[in-house]
Coordinates of C-alpha atoms and ligand atoms in Angstrom, one line a residue:
Chain A
X1 CA 0.0 0.0 0.0
X2 CA 2.8 2.4 -0.4
X3 CA 4.8 3.5 -3.4
X4 CA 8.1 5.1 -4.3
X5 CA 8.4 8.3 -6.2
X6 CA 11.3 9.3 -8.3
X7 CA 11.6 13.0 -9.2
X8 CA 14.0 14.1 -11.8
X9 CA 14.9 17.5 -13.1
X10 CA 11.8 19.1 -11.8
X11 CA 11.2 22.9 -12.3
X12 CA 8.2 24.7 -10.9
X13 CA 7.0 28.0 -12.2
X14 CA 4.4 30.5 -11.0
X15 CA 3.7 32.2 -14.3
X16 CA 7.2 33.3 -15.5
X17 CA 8.6 33.1 -12.0
X18 CA 10.8 30.0 -11.5
X19 CA 10.1 29.1 -7.9
X20 CA 11.9 25.7 -7.7
X21 CA 14.7 24.5 -10.0
X22 CA 16.2 21.2 -10.9
X23 CA 15.1 18.8 -8.2
X24 CA 16.3 15.3 -8.3
X25 CA 14.9 13.2 -5.5
X26 CA 13.9 9.6 -4.6
X27 CA 11.2 9.1 -2.1
X28 CA 11.4 5.6 -0.6
X29 CA 8.3 3.6 0.2
X30 CA 7.3 3.0 3.8
X31 CA 9.6 5.6 5.1
X32 CA 9.3 9.3 6.3
X33 CA 11.1 11.9 4.2
X34 CA 11.4 15.3 5.8
X35 CA 11.9 18.5 3.8
X36 CA 13.6 21.4 5.6
X37 CA 14.8 24.8 4.6
X38 CA 14.3 28.5 5.2
X39 CA 11.0 30.2 4.5
X40 CA 10.2 30.9 0.9
X41 CA 12.6 28.3 -0.6
X42 CA 9.9 26.3 -2.3
X43 CA 9.1 23.4 0.0
X44 CA 5.4 23.8 -0.1
X45 CA 5.6 24.5 -3.8
X46 CA 7.5 21.3 -4.4
X47 CA 5.3 19.2 -2.1
X48 CA 2.2 20.3 -4.0
X49 CA 3.7 19.2 -7.3
X50 CA 3.7 15.6 -6.0
X51 CA -0.1 15.3 -6.1
X52 CA -0.6 17.9 -8.8
X53 CA -2.2 20.3 -6.3
X54 CA -0.1 23.1 -7.9
X55 CA -2.5 23.0 -10.8
X56 CA -5.2 24.5 -8.6
X57 CA -3.2 27.7 -8.6
X58 CA -3.7 29.8 -11.8
X59 CA -0.4 30.0 -13.7
X60 CA 1.5 27.4 -11.8
X61 CA 3.1 24.7 -14.0
X62 CA 6.0 22.2 -13.8
X63 CA 8.6 20.8 -16.2
X64 CA 10.4 17.6 -15.5
X65 CA 9.3 14.2 -14.3
X66 CA 7.8 12.6 -11.2
X67 CA 7.4 8.9 -11.5
X68 CA 5.4 6.9 -9.0
X69 CA 6.1 3.1 -9.4
X70 CA 6.8 3.4 -13.1
X71 CA 3.9 5.8 -13.8
X72 CA 4.7 9.4 -14.8
X73 CA 2.4 11.6 -12.7
X74 CA 2.5 14.4 -15.3
X75 CA 1.7 12.2 -18.3
X76 CA -1.0 13.9 -20.4
X77 CA -3.4 10.9 -20.1
X78 CA -3.2 10.9 -16.3
X79 CA -6.1 12.5 -14.5
X80 CA -5.0 14.8 -11.6
X81 CA -8.0 13.6 -9.7
X82 CA -6.7 10.0 -9.9
X83 CA -3.2 11.2 -8.7
X84 CA -4.8 12.9 -5.7
X85 CA -6.7 9.8 -4.7
X86 CA -3.3 8.1 -4.4
X87 CA -1.4 10.9 -3.0
X88 CA -3.1 12.5 -0.1
X89 CA -2.3 15.8 1.6
X90 CA -2.6 17.3 5.0
X91 CA -2.3 21.1 5.1
X92 CA -0.5 23.5 7.4
X93 CA -3.7 24.9 8.9
X94 CA -6.4 22.3 9.8
X95 CA -9.3 22.7 7.5
X96 CA -12.2 20.4 8.4
X97 CA -15.4 21.0 6.4
X98 CA -17.5 23.3 8.7
X99 CA -20.8 22.0 7.4
X100 CA -20.0 18.3 8.3
X101 CA -19.9 16.3 11.5
X102 CA -16.8 14.7 12.7
X103 CA -17.8 11.4 11.2
X104 CA -18.8 12.9 7.9
X105 CA -15.5 14.8 7.8
X106 CA -13.7 11.4 8.0
X107 CA -16.0 10.0 5.3
X108 CA -15.7 13.1 3.1
X109 CA -13.5 11.4 0.5
X110 CA -16.3 8.8 0.0
X111 CA -19.3 11.1 0.3
X112 CA -18.0 14.0 -1.8
X113 CA -17.2 11.5 -4.5
X114 CA -20.8 10.2 -4.4
X115 CA -19.7 6.7 -3.6
X116 CA -22.1 4.5 -1.9
X117 CA -21.1 2.9 1.3
X118 CA -23.1 0.8 3.7
X119 CA -23.7 2.0 7.2
X120 CA -21.7 -0.7 8.8
X121 CA -18.7 -0.2 6.4
X122 CA -18.9 3.6 7.1
X123 CA -18.9 3.1 10.8
X124 CA -16.0 0.7 10.5
X125 CA -14.1 3.2 8.2
X126 CA -14.6 6.1 10.7
X127 CA -13.4 4.0 13.6
X128 CA -10.4 2.7 11.7
X129 CA -9.4 6.1 10.4
X130 CA -9.9 8.0 13.7
X131 CA -8.0 5.3 15.5
X132 CA -5.2 5.5 12.9
X133 CA -5.1 9.3 13.5
X134 CA -5.0 8.8 17.3
X135 CA -8.2 10.6 17.8
X136 CA -10.8 7.9 18.3
X137 CA -10.8 7.9 22.1
X138 CA -11.3 11.6 22.3
X139 CA -14.2 11.9 19.9
X140 CA -15.9 8.5 19.9
X141 CA -18.8 9.9 22.0
X142 CA -19.5 12.9 19.9
X143 CA -19.1 11.7 16.3
X144 CA -22.2 13.7 15.3
X145 CA -20.8 17.0 16.5
X146 CA -19.5 19.4 14.0
X147 CA -15.8 19.0 13.1
X148 CA -15.1 22.7 13.9
X149 CA -16.0 22.1 17.5
X150 CA -12.7 20.3 18.1
X151 CA -9.5 22.0 19.3
X152 CA -6.9 22.9 16.8
X153 CA -4.7 19.9 17.4
X154 CA -7.8 17.6 17.3
X155 CA -8.9 19.2 14.0
X156 CA -5.4 18.6 12.6
X157 CA -5.7 14.9 13.5
X158 CA -9.2 14.9 12.1
X159 CA -7.7 16.1 8.8
X160 CA -5.1 13.3 8.9
X161 CA -7.9 10.8 9.6
X162 CA -9.8 12.2 6.6
X163 CA -6.7 11.9 4.4
X164 CA -6.0 8.3 5.4
X165 CA -9.7 7.2 5.1
X166 CA -9.3 7.3 1.3
X167 CA -6.3 5.0 1.7
X168 CA -3.7 6.8 -0.4
X169 CA -0.4 5.3 -1.3
X170 CA 1.5 8.4 -0.2
X171 CA 0.7 11.0 2.4
X172 CA 2.1 14.6 2.0
X173 CA 2.2 16.7 5.1
X174 CA 2.9 20.4 4.9
X175 CA 4.0 21.7 8.3
X176 CA 1.3 19.7 10.0
X177 CA 2.4 20.8 13.5
X178 CA 3.1 24.5 13.0
X179 CA 0.0 25.6 14.7
X180 CA 0.0 23.1 17.5
X181 CA 1.0 22.9 21.1
X182 CA 3.9 20.5 22.1
X183 CA 1.5 17.8 23.3
X184 CA -0.5 17.7 20.1
X185 CA 2.7 17.9 18.1
X186 CA 4.0 14.8 20.0
X187 CA 0.7 13.0 19.2
X188 CA 1.1 13.7 15.6
X189 CA 4.8 12.7 15.5
X190 CA 3.9 9.4 17.1
X191 CA 1.2 9.1 14.5
X192 CA 3.6 9.7 11.7
X193 CA 5.8 7.0 13.2
X194 CA 3.0 4.5 13.1
X195 CA 1.7 5.5 9.7
X196 CA 5.0 4.8 8.1
X197 CA 4.3 1.2 8.4
X198 CA 1.7 1.5 5.8
X199 CA 2.3 4.8 3.9
X200 CA 5.0 6.7 2.2
X201 CA 5.2 10.0 4.0
X202 CA 6.7 13.3 3.0
X203 CA 6.7 15.9 5.7
X204 CA 7.7 19.6 5.6
X205 CA 8.9 21.1 8.8
X206 CA 10.6 24.0 10.3
X207 CA 11.5 22.1 13.4
X208 CA 14.9 20.5 13.2
X209 CA 14.3 18.2 16.2
X210 CA 11.0 17.1 14.6
X211 CA 12.8 16.3 11.3
X212 CA 15.4 14.4 13.3
X213 CA 12.9 12.6 15.4
X214 CA 10.4 11.4 12.8
X215 CA 12.2 11.1 9.5
X216 CA 14.4 8.4 7.8
X217 CA 15.7 10.7 5.1
X218 CA 16.0 14.5 5.0
X219 CA 16.2 16.9 2.1
X220 CA 17.5 20.4 2.5
X221 CA 16.2 23.1 0.3
X222 CA 17.8 26.5 0.0
X223 CA 17.5 29.7 -1.8
X224 CA 20.3 32.0 -2.8
X225 CA 18.4 35.3 -2.6
X226 CA 15.0 36.8 -3.3
X227 CA 13.8 36.2 -6.8
X228 CA 16.1 33.2 -7.2
X229 CA 14.8 29.7 -7.5
X230 CA 14.9 27.3 -4.6
X231 CA 17.0 24.2 -5.0
X232 CA 17.5 21.0 -3.3
X233 CA 20.9 21.3 -1.8
X234 CA 21.4 18.0 -0.2
X235 CA 19.5 14.8 0.6
X236 CA 20.6 11.9 2.7
X237 CA 19.8 9.7 5.6
X238 CA 18.6 11.8 8.5
X239 CA 21.4 10.6 10.8
X240 CA 24.0 11.5 8.2
X241 CA 22.4 14.9 7.5
X242 CA 22.3 15.8 11.2
X243 CA 25.8 14.5 12.1
X244 CA 28.0 15.0 9.1
X245 CA 26.3 16.8 6.2
X246 CA 28.3 17.1 3.0
X247 CA 27.5 20.7 2.3
X248 CA 28.5 23.7 4.4
X249 CA 25.1 25.4 3.9
X250 CA 23.3 22.4 5.3
X251 CA 25.5 22.3 8.4
X252 CA 25.0 26.1 8.9
X253 CA 21.3 25.8 8.6
X254 CA 20.9 22.8 10.9
X255 CA 23.1 24.2 13.5
X256 CA 21.3 27.5 13.4
X257 CA 24.2 29.5 12.0
X258 CA 22.3 30.8 9.1
X259 CA 21.9 34.2 7.3
Chain B
X1 CA 19.1 52.1 27.3
X2 CA 15.9 52.9 29.0
X3 CA 12.9 50.8 28.3
X4 CA 9.5 52.5 27.9
X5 CA 7.2 51.1 30.6
X6 CA 3.6 50.6 29.3
X7 CA 1.3 53.0 31.0
X8 CA -0.3 51.7 34.2
X9 CA -4.0 50.9 33.9
X10 CA -6.1 53.7 35.3
X11 CA -8.7 52.3 37.6
X12 CA -12.2 53.7 38.0
X13 CA -12.4 54.7 41.6
X14 CA -16.0 55.8 41.8
X15 CA -18.7 54.5 39.5
X16 CA -22.1 56.0 38.7
X17 CA -25.0 53.8 39.9
X18 CA -26.7 51.6 37.3
X19 CA -29.8 53.7 37.4
X20 CA -28.0 56.9 37.1
X21 CA -28.2 57.1 33.2
X22 CA -31.9 56.6 33.4
X23 CA -32.3 59.2 36.0
X24 CA -30.3 61.6 33.9
X25 CA -32.4 60.8 30.9
X26 CA -35.7 61.4 32.8
X27 CA -34.2 64.6 34.2
X28 CA -33.2 65.9 30.7
X29 CA -36.6 65.0 29.3
X30 CA -38.3 67.0 32.1
X31 CA -35.9 69.8 31.6
X32 CA -36.4 69.9 27.9
X33 CA -40.2 69.8 28.2
X34 CA -40.2 72.6 30.7
X35 CA -37.8 74.7 28.6
X36 CA -39.9 74.2 25.4
X37 CA -43.1 75.0 27.2
X38 CA -41.6 78.2 28.5
X39 CA -40.2 79.4 25.3
X40 CA -42.3 78.0 22.4
X41 CA -44.6 74.9 22.1
X42 CA -43.7 71.3 22.9
X43 CA -43.4 69.2 19.7
X44 CA -42.2 65.5 19.6
X45 CA -39.4 66.3 17.3
X46 CA -38.2 69.3 19.4
X47 CA -38.5 67.4 22.6
X48 CA -36.5 64.5 21.2
X49 CA -33.7 66.6 19.9
X50 CA -33.4 68.8 23.0
X51 CA -33.6 65.7 25.3
X52 CA -30.8 64.0 23.3
X53 CA -28.5 67.1 23.5
X54 CA -29.1 67.8 27.2
X55 CA -28.8 64.2 28.1
X56 CA -25.4 63.9 26.2
X57 CA -24.1 67.1 28.0
X58 CA -25.4 66.1 31.4
X59 CA -24.2 62.5 31.5
X60 CA -20.8 63.5 30.2
X61 CA -20.4 66.2 32.7
X62 CA -21.7 64.1 35.6
X63 CA -19.4 61.2 34.6
X64 CA -16.4 63.5 34.3
X65 CA -16.9 64.9 37.7
X66 CA -17.6 61.5 39.4
X67 CA -15.8 58.9 37.3
X68 CA -13.0 60.8 35.4
X69 CA -12.4 61.9 31.8
X70 CA -12.0 58.4 30.2
X71 CA -15.3 57.2 31.4
X72 CA -16.9 60.5 30.4
X73 CA -15.8 59.8 26.9
X74 CA -17.2 56.4 27.0
X75 CA -20.6 57.7 28.3
X76 CA -20.6 60.3 25.5
X77 CA -19.9 57.7 22.8
X78 CA -22.6 55.4 24.3
X79 CA -25.1 58.2 24.1
X80 CA -24.1 59.1 20.5
X81 CA -24.3 55.5 19.3
X82 CA -27.7 55.0 20.9
X83 CA -28.9 58.2 19.4
X84 CA -27.8 57.1 16.0
X85 CA -29.5 53.7 16.4
X86 CA -32.7 55.5 17.4
X87 CA -32.5 57.8 14.4
X88 CA -32.0 54.9 12.1
X89 CA -35.0 53.2 13.6
X90 CA -37.4 56.1 13.0
X91 CA -38.0 55.6 9.3
X92 CA -38.5 51.8 9.7
X93 CA -40.8 52.0 12.7
X94 CA -42.9 54.8 11.4
X95 CA -43.2 53.2 8.0
X96 CA -44.4 50.0 9.5
X97 CA -46.7 51.9 11.9
X98 CA -48.4 53.8 9.1
X99 CA -48.8 50.9 6.7
X100 CA -50.1 48.7 9.5
X101 CA -52.3 51.5 11.0
X102 CA -53.8 52.5 7.6
X103 CA -53.9 49.0 6.1
X104 CA -55.5 47.0 8.8
X105 CA -58.8 48.8 8.2
X106 CA -59.2 47.4 4.7
X107 CA -57.4 44.2 5.4
X108 CA -59.6 41.1 5.9
X109 CA -60.1 37.6 4.5
X110 CA -62.5 39.1 2.1
X111 CA -59.8 41.4 0.8
X112 CA -57.5 38.5 0.2
X113 CA -60.1 36.3 -1.5
X114 CA -62.0 38.6 -3.9
X115 CA -61.1 40.5 -7.0
X116 CA -62.3 43.8 -8.3
X117 CA -64.9 42.6 -10.7
X118 CA -68.1 44.7 -10.4
X119 CA -66.7 47.1 -7.9
X120 CA -67.4 50.7 -8.8
X121 CA -67.4 54.2 -7.3
X122 CA -67.6 54.3 -3.6
X123 CA -68.3 50.6 -3.0
X124 CA -66.2 49.3 -0.2
X125 CA -66.2 45.7 -1.3
X126 CA -63.5 44.2 -3.6
X127 CA -60.1 42.9 -2.9
X128 CA -56.7 42.1 -4.2
X129 CA -56.8 38.4 -4.9
X130 CA -56.2 39.0 -8.6
X131 CA -53.2 41.2 -7.8
X132 CA -51.7 38.8 -5.3
X133 CA -51.9 36.0 -7.9
X134 CA -50.5 38.3 -10.5
X135 CA -47.6 39.3 -8.2
X136 CA -46.9 35.6 -7.5
X137 CA -46.9 34.9 -11.2
X138 CA -44.7 37.7 -12.3
X139 CA -42.2 37.4 -9.5
X140 CA -42.3 33.6 -9.8
X141 CA -41.4 33.9 -13.5
X142 CA -38.6 36.4 -12.8
X143 CA -37.2 34.1 -10.1
X144 CA -37.4 31.0 -12.3
X145 CA -35.2 32.8 -14.9
X146 CA -33.0 34.8 -12.6
X147 CA -32.1 32.5 -9.8
X148 CA -30.6 29.6 -11.9
X149 CA -29.1 32.1 -14.3
X150 CA -27.6 34.2 -11.5
X151 CA -26.2 31.3 -9.5
X152 CA -24.7 29.6 -12.5
X153 CA -23.1 32.9 -13.7
X154 CA -21.7 33.6 -10.2
X155 CA -20.3 30.0 -10.1
X156 CA -18.7 30.7 -13.5
X157 CA -17.2 34.0 -12.4
X158 CA -15.8 32.7 -9.1
X159 CA -14.8 29.1 -9.9
X160 CA -14.1 28.9 -13.6
X161 CA -13.9 32.3 -15.3
X162 CA -10.5 33.6 -16.4
X163 CA -9.2 36.5 -18.5
X164 CA -11.3 38.5 -20.9
X165 CA -14.6 36.7 -20.8
X166 CA -14.7 37.0 -17.0
X167 CA -13.9 40.7 -17.1
X168 CA -16.4 41.3 -19.8
X169 CA -19.2 39.5 -17.8
X170 CA -18.3 41.4 -14.6
X171 CA -18.5 44.6 -16.5
X172 CA -21.9 43.7 -18.0
X173 CA -23.3 42.8 -14.5
X174 CA -22.0 46.1 -13.2
X175 CA -23.8 48.0 -15.9
X176 CA -27.0 45.9 -15.6
X177 CA -27.1 46.5 -11.8
X178 CA -27.6 50.2 -12.6
X179 CA -30.4 49.8 -15.2
X180 CA -33.4 52.0 -14.2
X181 CA -36.4 49.8 -13.8
X182 CA -38.4 51.7 -16.4
X183 CA -35.8 50.9 -19.0
X184 CA -36.1 47.2 -18.1
X185 CA -39.8 47.5 -18.6
X186 CA -39.3 49.2 -22.0
X187 CA -36.9 46.5 -23.0
X188 CA -39.3 43.7 -22.2
X189 CA -42.2 45.5 -23.8
X190 CA -40.2 46.1 -27.0
X191 CA -38.9 42.5 -27.3
X192 CA -42.4 41.1 -27.0
X193 CA -43.8 43.7 -29.3
X194 CA -41.3 42.7 -32.0
X195 CA -41.8 39.0 -31.4
X196 CA -45.5 38.7 -30.8
X197 CA -47.1 41.9 -32.1
X198 CA -48.9 44.7 -30.1
X199 CA -51.9 42.6 -29.1
X200 CA -50.0 40.2 -26.9
X201 CA -50.1 41.0 -23.1
X202 CA -49.2 38.6 -20.3
X203 CA -47.6 38.0 -17.0
X204 CA -44.7 36.6 -19.0
X205 CA -43.6 40.1 -20.2
X206 CA -43.6 41.5 -16.7
X207 CA -41.7 38.5 -15.5
X208 CA -39.0 39.1 -18.1
X209 CA -38.8 42.8 -17.2
X210 CA -38.3 41.9 -13.5
X211 CA -35.8 39.1 -14.5
X212 CA -33.6 41.8 -16.2
X213 CA -33.6 43.7 -12.9
X214 CA -33.2 40.7 -10.7
X215 CA -30.4 38.7 -12.4
X216 CA -27.5 41.1 -11.7
X217 CA -28.6 41.4 -8.1
X218 CA -28.6 37.6 -7.7
X219 CA -25.2 37.3 -9.5
X220 CA -23.6 40.0 -7.2
X221 CA -24.9 38.5 -3.9
X222 CA -24.1 34.9 -4.8
X223 CA -20.6 35.9 -6.1
X224 CA -20.0 37.7 -2.8
X225 CA -21.1 34.5 -0.9
X226 CA -19.0 32.2 -3.0
X227 CA -15.9 34.3 -2.5
X228 CA -16.4 34.0 1.3
X229 CA -15.8 30.2 1.1
X230 CA -12.2 29.8 2.2
X231 CA -9.9 28.4 -0.5
X232 CA -8.6 25.9 2.0
X233 CA -11.9 24.0 1.9
X234 CA -11.7 23.7 -1.9
X235 CA -8.1 22.5 -1.6
X236 CA -9.1 20.0 1.1
X237 CA -11.6 18.6 -1.2
X238 CA -9.3 18.4 -4.2
X239 CA -6.7 16.7 -2.1
X240 CA -9.2 14.0 -1.3
X241 CA -9.4 13.3 -5.0
X242 CA -12.8 15.0 -5.5
X243 CA -13.2 16.4 -9.1
X244 CA -13.8 20.1 -9.4
X245 CA -17.5 20.0 -10.3
X246 CA -18.3 17.9 -7.2
X247 CA -16.1 20.2 -5.1
X248 CA -18.2 23.2 -6.4
X249 CA -21.5 21.4 -5.7
X250 CA -20.8 19.7 -2.5
X251 CA -18.3 21.9 -0.8
X252 CA -18.6 25.4 -2.1
X253 CA -22.3 25.6 -2.7
X254 CA -23.1 23.6 0.4
X255 CA -20.9 25.8 2.6
X256 CA -22.5 29.0 1.2
X257 CA -26.1 27.9 0.8
X258 CA -27.3 29.9 3.8
X259 CA -25.8 33.1 2.4
X260 CA -27.1 32.4 -1.1
X261 CA -30.6 31.9 0.2
X262 CA -30.5 35.2 1.9
X263 CA -29.1 36.9 -1.2
X264 CA -31.8 35.5 -3.4
X265 CA -34.5 36.6 -1.0
X266 CA -33.1 40.1 -1.0
X267 CA -33.2 40.0 -4.8
X268 CA -36.8 38.9 -4.7
X269 CA -37.7 41.6 -2.2
X270 CA -36.0 44.1 -4.4
X271 CA -38.2 43.3 -7.5
X272 CA -41.5 42.4 -5.9
X273 CA -42.4 45.9 -5.3
X274 CA -41.4 47.2 -8.7
X275 CA -44.2 49.3 -10.2
X276 CA -43.0 51.1 -13.2
X277 CA -42.0 48.2 -15.5
X278 CA -45.2 46.3 -14.6
X279 CA -47.4 49.3 -15.3
X280 CA -45.9 49.4 -18.7
X281 CA -45.8 45.6 -19.5
X282 CA -48.7 43.9 -17.8
X283 CA -51.1 46.7 -17.1
X284 CA -54.0 46.2 -14.8
X285 CA -57.0 43.9 -14.7
X286 CA -60.1 43.7 -12.5
X287 CA -60.4 39.9 -12.5
X288 CA -58.3 37.0 -11.6
X289 CA -56.2 35.8 -14.6
X290 CA -55.1 32.2 -14.0
X291 CA -53.2 32.1 -17.3
X292 CA -49.7 33.4 -16.9
X293 CA -49.1 33.4 -20.7
X294 CA -52.1 35.2 -22.0
X295 CA -53.9 38.4 -21.1
X296 CA -53.4 41.4 -18.8
X297 CA -52.8 40.6 -15.2
X298 CA -53.0 42.8 -12.0
X299 CA -50.0 42.9 -9.7
X300 CA -49.9 44.3 -6.1
X301 CA -47.7 47.4 -6.7
X302 CA -49.8 48.5 -9.7
X303 CA -53.0 47.7 -7.8
X304 CA -51.8 49.9 -4.9
X305 CA -50.8 52.6 -7.4
X306 CA -54.2 52.6 -9.2
X307 CA -56.3 52.4 -6.1
X308 CA -54.4 55.2 -4.4
X309 CA -54.7 57.4 -7.5
X310 CA -58.4 56.8 -7.5
X311 CA -58.7 58.1 -4.0
X312 CA -61.7 58.0 -1.6
X313 CA -62.6 54.5 -0.4
X314 CA -60.2 53.1 -2.9
X315 CA -57.3 54.5 -0.9
X316 CA -58.1 52.0 1.9
X317 CA -57.7 49.2 -0.6
X318 CA -54.3 50.8 -1.6
X319 CA -53.1 50.7 2.0
X320 CA -54.4 47.2 2.6
X321 CA -52.6 46.2 -0.6
X322 CA -49.4 47.7 0.7
X323 CA -49.7 45.8 3.9
X324 CA -50.2 42.6 1.9
X325 CA -47.0 43.3 0.0
X326 CA -45.0 43.8 3.1
X327 CA -46.5 40.6 4.7
X328 CA -45.5 38.6 1.6
X329 CA -41.9 40.0 1.8
X330 CA -41.7 39.3 5.5
X331 CA -42.9 35.7 5.0
X332 CA -40.2 35.2 2.3
X333 CA -37.7 36.6 4.8
X334 CA -38.9 34.2 7.5
X335 CA -38.6 31.3 5.1
X336 CA -35.0 32.4 4.1
X337 CA -34.0 32.7 7.8
X338 CA -35.3 29.2 8.5
X339 CA -33.5 27.8 5.5
X340 CA -30.2 29.6 6.6
X341 CA -30.5 28.3 10.1
X342 CA -30.9 24.8 8.9
X343 CA -28.0 24.9 6.5
X344 CA -25.6 27.2 8.3
X345 CA -22.2 25.8 9.2
X346 CA -22.5 24.5 12.7
X347 CA -20.5 24.8 15.9
X348 CA -18.1 27.6 15.1
X349 CA -16.6 27.9 18.6
Ligands
LIG1 N1 0.5 31.1 -5.5 C1 1.7 31.7 -5.7 N2 1.9 32.5 -6.7 C2 3.1 33.1 -7.0 N3 4.2 32.8 -6.3 C3 4.1 32.0 -5.2 C4 2.8 31.3 -4.9 N4 3.0 30.5 -3.8 C5 4.3 30.7 -3.5 N5 5.0 31.5 -4.3 C6 6.4 31.8 -4.3 O1 7.2 30.6 -4.5 C7 8.3 30.7 -3.6 C8 8.3 29.5 -2.7 O2 7.1 29.5 -1.9 P1 6.7 28.3 -0.9 O3 5.4 28.6 -0.4 O4 6.9 27.1 -1.7 O5 7.8 28.4 0.2 P2 8.0 27.5 1.5 O6 9.4 26.9 1.4 O7 6.9 26.6 1.7 O8 8.0 28.6 2.6 P3 7.5 28.5 4.1 O9 8.5 27.7 4.9 O10 7.4 29.9 4.6 O11 6.2 27.8 4.0 C9 8.2 32.0 -2.8 O12 9.1 32.9 -3.4 C10 6.8 32.4 -3.0 O13 6.7 33.8 -3.0
LIG2 MG1 5.2 26.4 3.0

């Protein structure tokens, strides 16, 4: 249930502006890949290209290749909707659907797609997904309450439950903990740790400790200056990256001696 | 380097009693009444204005002496805001009072259930059934055209439109919003004159005239509501592998349906009282016309206009007709509220 992605020579543009340039990267299945780098270097931009969410932004486009288990994600005959069903995404800010209950939020991927599902199967899916997102015990008595009645951290885990309910192959997480307290953050980190048994996970984070704690491999993005494109400077096993990185810039960034 | 300390909070040592503002208000009213009686005559408007001024002065001074300058400003602001609120309320309340007061006399079940066939001169019988039905027909036709057209146009503008076409449509909608209603009436009249000849009269023409007025209002308000839906919800939906059209239907429209209902109701209320284009296109009739596609038809605004122009006992029917119109609009608003309440996003903390 998890796939590898090989990215080669990827450029991302917003209109004429080259935001990310020349990325080569392999994302291993059943592992956590962390992306770090200073603000504005294109981590979110790059992450969105992995499930073609960049196409939602007017003027955004990519050149290059991203191959998931032999299938080119950008091939003209590939439907972006199909890609997004296989590559799920969790956003920086929790965004549950305000008109739906907690249970319906988890079932959103099924219900919004007009797929029929029996009551028993739906209940089972809700429980499995919420358990998977480490939220079941907190909400099992109020599944009919609106999703926006939860705390920020609970909402974020609800969004993770919603993303894993559609059983994607890959899960992209864009700074999922940036709005959360340390306890919710810890809960989500533990969750990431469990999820990697089943999913390929790519996580963007500004928190070095977090990258070191949760990830198997780390990629460092950097930008030379404003208006310049972001680049992948270095990518390696997390332990190597944090102990003896090959590039001086990486070491500076990780040790906080930056800019 | 010296650090600027934030100013210490100033505490209110003495506080006016809860009843003090009311006592001051009563005092100012009595003072104003006395002053007016001494100098000129007491009128409601004069009493109101003088009371307002003397109350504002008295409460501010009192508060300044007892509580201190900051709370004096607060009292003054409270007095001014309340005054503004009361002033804004005057037209609304007096309009309602006059319409209800003058309309209730002629308003009865008979008024709602009879038409004007065989009512002449100073006869007090007769009613507005034909006009109510005509208004329902004409407004219904306008809504049938405008609501779907308006909603789809707004969806196009917000969710799909790009470049020139979008800008062109936006411009046209802006221009259409400003069309005087008489021009819409002329337009519909001319179109049907060209297509069906001078003999053709029906509710349909009035409906088309009102649709011309209503569509831009619907587009504008629905557009506003769709833009209020956060982009994050659209992205959340896309990221679950939901196609765009389903996202629009099940997330965007579903999230904004409460606001859209309100907007549509405002648009209906805006056209239901239109008189000029209806006077021109559907004219007036004395009897109930059940056929929306053939023959003259009466409508409430035109009915009110005609009866009032006639004067005498007919003026009572005009007021009753105005009351009926207001009641219809209020009922529509009530329905809109219930719909919004039912569909509104729940549990925002
Ligand atoms: N929708 C957009 N349109 C145009 N340019 C954009 C858009 N989104 C991002 N950019 C630009 O692309 C570059 C990379 O932005 P991106 O959001 O990917 O940075 P990031 O690494 O995720 O930063 P952060 O850590 O602050 O989230 C920035 O220069 C940004 O201004
Ligand atoms: Mg970002």
